[in-house]
PDB file of C-alpha atoms in Angstrom:
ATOM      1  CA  UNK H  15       0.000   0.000   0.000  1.00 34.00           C
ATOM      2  CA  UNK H  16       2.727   2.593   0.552  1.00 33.00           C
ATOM      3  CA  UNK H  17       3.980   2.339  -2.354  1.00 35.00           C
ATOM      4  CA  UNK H  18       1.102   3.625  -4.027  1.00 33.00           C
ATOM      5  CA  UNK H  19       0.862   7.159  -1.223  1.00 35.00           C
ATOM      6  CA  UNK H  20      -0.501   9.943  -2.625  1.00 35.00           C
ATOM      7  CA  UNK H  21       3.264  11.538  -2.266  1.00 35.00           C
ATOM      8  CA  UNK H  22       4.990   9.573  -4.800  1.00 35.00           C
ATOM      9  CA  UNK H  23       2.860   8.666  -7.298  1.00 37.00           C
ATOM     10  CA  UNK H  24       0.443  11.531  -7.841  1.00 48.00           C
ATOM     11  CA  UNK H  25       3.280  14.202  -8.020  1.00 64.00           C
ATOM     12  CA  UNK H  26       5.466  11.705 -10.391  1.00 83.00           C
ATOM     13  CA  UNK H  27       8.639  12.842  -8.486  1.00 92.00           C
ATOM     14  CA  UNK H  28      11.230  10.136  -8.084  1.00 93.00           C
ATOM     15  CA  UNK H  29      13.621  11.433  -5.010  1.00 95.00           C
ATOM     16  CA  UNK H  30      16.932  11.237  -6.146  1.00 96.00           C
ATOM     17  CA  UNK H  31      16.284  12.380  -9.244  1.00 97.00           C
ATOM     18  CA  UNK H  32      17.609  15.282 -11.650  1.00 97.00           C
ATOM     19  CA  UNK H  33      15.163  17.536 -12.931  1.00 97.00           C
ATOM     20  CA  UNK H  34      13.908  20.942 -15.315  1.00 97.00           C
ATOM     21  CA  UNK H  35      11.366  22.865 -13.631  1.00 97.00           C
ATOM     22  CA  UNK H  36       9.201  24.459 -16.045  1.00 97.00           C
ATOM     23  CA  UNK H  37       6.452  27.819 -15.215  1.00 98.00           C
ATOM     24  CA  UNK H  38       3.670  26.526 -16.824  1.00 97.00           C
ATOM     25  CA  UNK H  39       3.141  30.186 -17.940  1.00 96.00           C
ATOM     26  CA  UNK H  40       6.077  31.079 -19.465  1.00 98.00           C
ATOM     27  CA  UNK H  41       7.344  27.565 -20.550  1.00 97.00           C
ATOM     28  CA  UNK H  42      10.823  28.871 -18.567  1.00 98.00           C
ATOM     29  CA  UNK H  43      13.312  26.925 -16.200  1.00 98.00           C
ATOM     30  CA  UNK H  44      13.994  27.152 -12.697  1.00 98.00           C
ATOM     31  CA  UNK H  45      17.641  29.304 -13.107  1.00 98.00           C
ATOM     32  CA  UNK H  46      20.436  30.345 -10.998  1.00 98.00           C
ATOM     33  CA  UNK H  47      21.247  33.680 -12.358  1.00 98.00           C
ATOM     34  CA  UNK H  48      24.785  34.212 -13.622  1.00 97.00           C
ATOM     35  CA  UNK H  49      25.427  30.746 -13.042  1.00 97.00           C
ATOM     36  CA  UNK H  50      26.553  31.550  -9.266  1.00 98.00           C
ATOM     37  CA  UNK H  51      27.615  29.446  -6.962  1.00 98.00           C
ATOM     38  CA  UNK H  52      27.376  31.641  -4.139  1.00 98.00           C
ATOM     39  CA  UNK H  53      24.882  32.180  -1.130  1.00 98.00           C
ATOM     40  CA  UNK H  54      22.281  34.153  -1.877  1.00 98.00           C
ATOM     41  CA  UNK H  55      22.102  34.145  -5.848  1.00 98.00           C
ATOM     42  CA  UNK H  56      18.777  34.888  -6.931  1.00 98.00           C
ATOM     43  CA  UNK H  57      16.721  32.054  -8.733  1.00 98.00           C
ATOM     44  CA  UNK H  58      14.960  33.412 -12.155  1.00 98.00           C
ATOM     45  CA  UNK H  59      13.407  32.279 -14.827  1.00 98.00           C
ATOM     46  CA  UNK H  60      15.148  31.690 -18.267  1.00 98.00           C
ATOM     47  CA  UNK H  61      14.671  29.902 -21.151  1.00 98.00           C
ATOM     48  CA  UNK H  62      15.669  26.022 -21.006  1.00 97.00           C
ATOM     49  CA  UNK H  63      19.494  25.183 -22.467  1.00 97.00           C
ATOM     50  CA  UNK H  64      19.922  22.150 -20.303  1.00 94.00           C
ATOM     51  CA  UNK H  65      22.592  23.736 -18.091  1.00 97.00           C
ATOM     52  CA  UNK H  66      23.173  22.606 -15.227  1.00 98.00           C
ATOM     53  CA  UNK H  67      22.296  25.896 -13.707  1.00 98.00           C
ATOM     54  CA  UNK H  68      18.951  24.937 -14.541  1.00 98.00           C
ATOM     55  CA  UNK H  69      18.926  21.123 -13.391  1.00 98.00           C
ATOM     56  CA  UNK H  70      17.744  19.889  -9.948  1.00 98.00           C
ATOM     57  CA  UNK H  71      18.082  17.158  -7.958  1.00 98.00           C
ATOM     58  CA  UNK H  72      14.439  16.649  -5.944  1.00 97.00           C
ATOM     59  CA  UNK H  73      15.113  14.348  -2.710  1.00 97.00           C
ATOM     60  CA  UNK H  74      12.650  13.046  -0.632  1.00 96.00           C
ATOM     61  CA  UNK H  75      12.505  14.204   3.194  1.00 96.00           C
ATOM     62  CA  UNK H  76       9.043  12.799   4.491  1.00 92.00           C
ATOM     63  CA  UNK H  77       5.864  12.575   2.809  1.00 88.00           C
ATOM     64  CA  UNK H  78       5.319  15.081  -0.014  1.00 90.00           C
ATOM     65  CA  UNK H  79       8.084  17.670   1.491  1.00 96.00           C
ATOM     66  CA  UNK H  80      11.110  17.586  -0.516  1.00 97.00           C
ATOM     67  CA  UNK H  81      14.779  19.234  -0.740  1.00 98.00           C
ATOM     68  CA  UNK H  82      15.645  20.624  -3.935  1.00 98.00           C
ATOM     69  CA  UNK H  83      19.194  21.138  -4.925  1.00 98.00           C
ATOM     70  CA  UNK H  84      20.487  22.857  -8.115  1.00 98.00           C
ATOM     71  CA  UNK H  85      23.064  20.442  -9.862  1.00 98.00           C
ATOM     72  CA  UNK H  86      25.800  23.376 -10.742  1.00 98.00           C
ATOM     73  CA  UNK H  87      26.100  24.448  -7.273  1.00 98.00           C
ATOM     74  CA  UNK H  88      24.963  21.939  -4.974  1.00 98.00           C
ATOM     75  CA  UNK H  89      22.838  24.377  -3.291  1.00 98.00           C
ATOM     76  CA  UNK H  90      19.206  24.345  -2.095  1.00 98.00           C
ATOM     77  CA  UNK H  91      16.288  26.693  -3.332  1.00 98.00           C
ATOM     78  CA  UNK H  92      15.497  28.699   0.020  1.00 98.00           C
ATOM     79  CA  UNK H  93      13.218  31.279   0.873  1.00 98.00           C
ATOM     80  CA  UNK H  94      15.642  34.581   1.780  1.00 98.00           C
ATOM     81  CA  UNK H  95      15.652  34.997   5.316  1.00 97.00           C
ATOM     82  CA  UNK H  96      13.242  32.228   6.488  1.00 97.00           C
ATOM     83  CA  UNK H  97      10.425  35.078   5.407  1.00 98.00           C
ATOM     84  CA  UNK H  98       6.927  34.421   5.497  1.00 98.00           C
ATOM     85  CA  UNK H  99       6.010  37.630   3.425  1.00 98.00           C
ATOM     86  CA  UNK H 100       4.848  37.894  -0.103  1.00 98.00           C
ATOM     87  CA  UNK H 101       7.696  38.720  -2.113  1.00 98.00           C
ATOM     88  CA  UNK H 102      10.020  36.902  -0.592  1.00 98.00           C
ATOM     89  CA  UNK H 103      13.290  36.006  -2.687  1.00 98.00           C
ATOM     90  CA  UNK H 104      13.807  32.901  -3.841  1.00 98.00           C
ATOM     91  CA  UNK H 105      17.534  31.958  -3.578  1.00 98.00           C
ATOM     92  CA  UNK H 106      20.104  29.207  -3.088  1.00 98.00           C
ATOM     93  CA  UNK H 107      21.685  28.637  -0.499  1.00 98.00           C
ATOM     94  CA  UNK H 108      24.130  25.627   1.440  1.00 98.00           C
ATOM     95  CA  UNK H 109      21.744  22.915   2.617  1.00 98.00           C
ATOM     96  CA  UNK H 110      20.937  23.205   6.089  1.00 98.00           C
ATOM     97  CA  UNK H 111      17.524  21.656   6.519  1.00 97.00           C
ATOM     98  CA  UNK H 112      15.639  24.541   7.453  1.00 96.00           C
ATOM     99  CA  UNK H 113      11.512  24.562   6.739  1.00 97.00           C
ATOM    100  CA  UNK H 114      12.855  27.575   4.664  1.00 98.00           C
ATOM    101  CA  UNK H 115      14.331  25.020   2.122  1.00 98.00           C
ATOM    102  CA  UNK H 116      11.506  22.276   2.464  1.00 98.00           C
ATOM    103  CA  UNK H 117       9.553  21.996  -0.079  1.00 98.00           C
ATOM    104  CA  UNK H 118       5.886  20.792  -0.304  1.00 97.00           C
ATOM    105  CA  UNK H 119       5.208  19.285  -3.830  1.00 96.00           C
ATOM    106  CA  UNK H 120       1.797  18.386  -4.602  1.00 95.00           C
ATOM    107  CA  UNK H 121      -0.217  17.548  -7.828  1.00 93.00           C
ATOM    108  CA  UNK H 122      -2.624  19.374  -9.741  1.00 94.00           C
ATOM    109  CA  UNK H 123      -3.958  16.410 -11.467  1.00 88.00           C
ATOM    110  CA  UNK H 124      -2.760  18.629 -15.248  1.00 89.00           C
ATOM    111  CA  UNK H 125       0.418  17.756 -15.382  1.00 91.00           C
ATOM    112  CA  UNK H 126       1.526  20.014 -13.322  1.00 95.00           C
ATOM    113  CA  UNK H 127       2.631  21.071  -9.559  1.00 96.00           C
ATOM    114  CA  UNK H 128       2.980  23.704  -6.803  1.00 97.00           C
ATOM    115  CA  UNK H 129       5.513  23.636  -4.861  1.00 98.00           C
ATOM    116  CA  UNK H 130       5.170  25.245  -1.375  1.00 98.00           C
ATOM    117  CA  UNK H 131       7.466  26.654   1.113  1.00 98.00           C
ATOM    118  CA  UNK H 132       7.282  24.439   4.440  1.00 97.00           C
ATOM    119  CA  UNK H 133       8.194  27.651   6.516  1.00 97.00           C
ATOM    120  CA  UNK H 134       5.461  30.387   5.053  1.00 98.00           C
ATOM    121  CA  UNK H 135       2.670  27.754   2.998  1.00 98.00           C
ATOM    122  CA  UNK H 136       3.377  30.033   0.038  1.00 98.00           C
ATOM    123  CA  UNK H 137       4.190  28.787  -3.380  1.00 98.00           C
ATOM    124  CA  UNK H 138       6.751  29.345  -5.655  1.00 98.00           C
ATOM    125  CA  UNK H 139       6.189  32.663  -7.960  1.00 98.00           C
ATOM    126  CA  UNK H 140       7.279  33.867 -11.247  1.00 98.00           C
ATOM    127  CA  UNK H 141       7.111  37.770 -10.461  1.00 98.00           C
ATOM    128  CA  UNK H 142       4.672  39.849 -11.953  1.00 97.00           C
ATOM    129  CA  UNK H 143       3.500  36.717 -14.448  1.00 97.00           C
ATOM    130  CA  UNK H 144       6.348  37.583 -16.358  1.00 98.00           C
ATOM    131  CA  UNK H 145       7.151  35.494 -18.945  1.00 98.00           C
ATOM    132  CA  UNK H 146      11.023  37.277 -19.706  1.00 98.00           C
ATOM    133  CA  UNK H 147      13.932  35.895 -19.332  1.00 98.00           C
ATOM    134  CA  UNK H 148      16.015  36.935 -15.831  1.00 98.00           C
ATOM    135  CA  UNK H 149      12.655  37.088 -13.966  1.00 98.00           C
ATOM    136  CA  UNK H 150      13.355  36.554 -10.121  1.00 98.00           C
ATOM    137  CA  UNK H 151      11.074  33.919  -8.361  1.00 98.00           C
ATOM    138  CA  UNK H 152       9.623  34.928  -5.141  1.00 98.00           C
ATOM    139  CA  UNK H 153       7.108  33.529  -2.428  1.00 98.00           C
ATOM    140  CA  UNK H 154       3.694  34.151  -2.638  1.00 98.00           C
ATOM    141  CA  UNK H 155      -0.152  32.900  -1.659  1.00 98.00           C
ATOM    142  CA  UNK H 156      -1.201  30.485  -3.660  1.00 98.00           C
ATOM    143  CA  UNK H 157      -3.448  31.448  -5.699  1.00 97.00           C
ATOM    144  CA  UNK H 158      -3.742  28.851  -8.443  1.00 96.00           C
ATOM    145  CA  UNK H 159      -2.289  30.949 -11.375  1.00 97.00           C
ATOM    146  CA  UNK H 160      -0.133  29.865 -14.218  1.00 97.00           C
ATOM    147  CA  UNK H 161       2.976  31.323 -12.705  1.00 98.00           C
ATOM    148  CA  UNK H 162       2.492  29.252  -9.428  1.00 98.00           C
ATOM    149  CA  UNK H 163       2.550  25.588 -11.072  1.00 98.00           C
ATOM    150  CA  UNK H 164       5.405  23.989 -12.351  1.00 97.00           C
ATOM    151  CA  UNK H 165       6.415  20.839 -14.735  1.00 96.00           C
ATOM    152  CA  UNK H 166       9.192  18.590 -13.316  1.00 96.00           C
ATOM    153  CA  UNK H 167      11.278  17.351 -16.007  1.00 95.00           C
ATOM    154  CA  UNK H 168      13.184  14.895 -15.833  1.00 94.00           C
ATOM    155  CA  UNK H 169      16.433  14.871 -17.602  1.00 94.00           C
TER     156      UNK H 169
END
């Protein structure tokens, strides 16, 4: 019976495994701007060129929460300052554990996710529903928008 949970096999995410995640509004990947590998670099949106900027590895914790750590640095998407405000940047930053870089992943049932910050319950944003390139991600309430689900890809 567990291996049929609601965590693993209605999101589709294998822990351990390397992914693209994809806005469903802007068709744009999950990006660590400039490539950094420093604390603190802000995560955007940019169009998909199989970097490894752009490719994360999605490990279970417990249930349906999740660490997510970019391949090119080996750091984890965290919500700046352990904020529970609206706006909050999304950055990387060294893996420490913190609800701040646990990740709630649960299925829309289209194909699609949201992905919500243990700390705050807010999901992951594309700012402004852009869909340019170098668009920061931030924290927001979930609203059910476009620019709050997201297509893990695996690669």
């Amino acid at each position: 019976a567990s291996s049929k949970s609601s965590s693993s096999v209605t999101t589709g995410i294998i822990s351990g495994r390397t992914y693209a995640i994809i806005s469903r509004h802007s068709g744009k990947a999950l990006d660590v701007r400039d490539n950094s590998s420093s604390n603190g670099a802000i995560i955007q949106q940019w169009s998909y060129g199989g970097s490894a900027n752009q490719l994360w590895t999605v490990t279970q914790l417990s249930g349906n929460t999740y660490k997510i750590i970019n391949n090119s640095s080996g750091k984890s998407l965290d919500v700046s300052g352990v904020s529970n405000n609206n706006g909050a940047a999304i950055q990387q930053w060294d893996f420490s554990n913190g609800t701040n870089q646990n990740w709630i992943i649960s299925d829309l049932g289209n194909g699609y996710v949201k992905v919500i910050a243990k700390n705050s319950n807010k999901s992951l944003d594309v700012k402004d529903v852009s869909s340019a390139d170098g668009t920061a991600i931030q924290q927001w309430d979930y609203s059910g928008g476009t620019n709050q689900q997201w297509q893990f890809q695996i690669k």
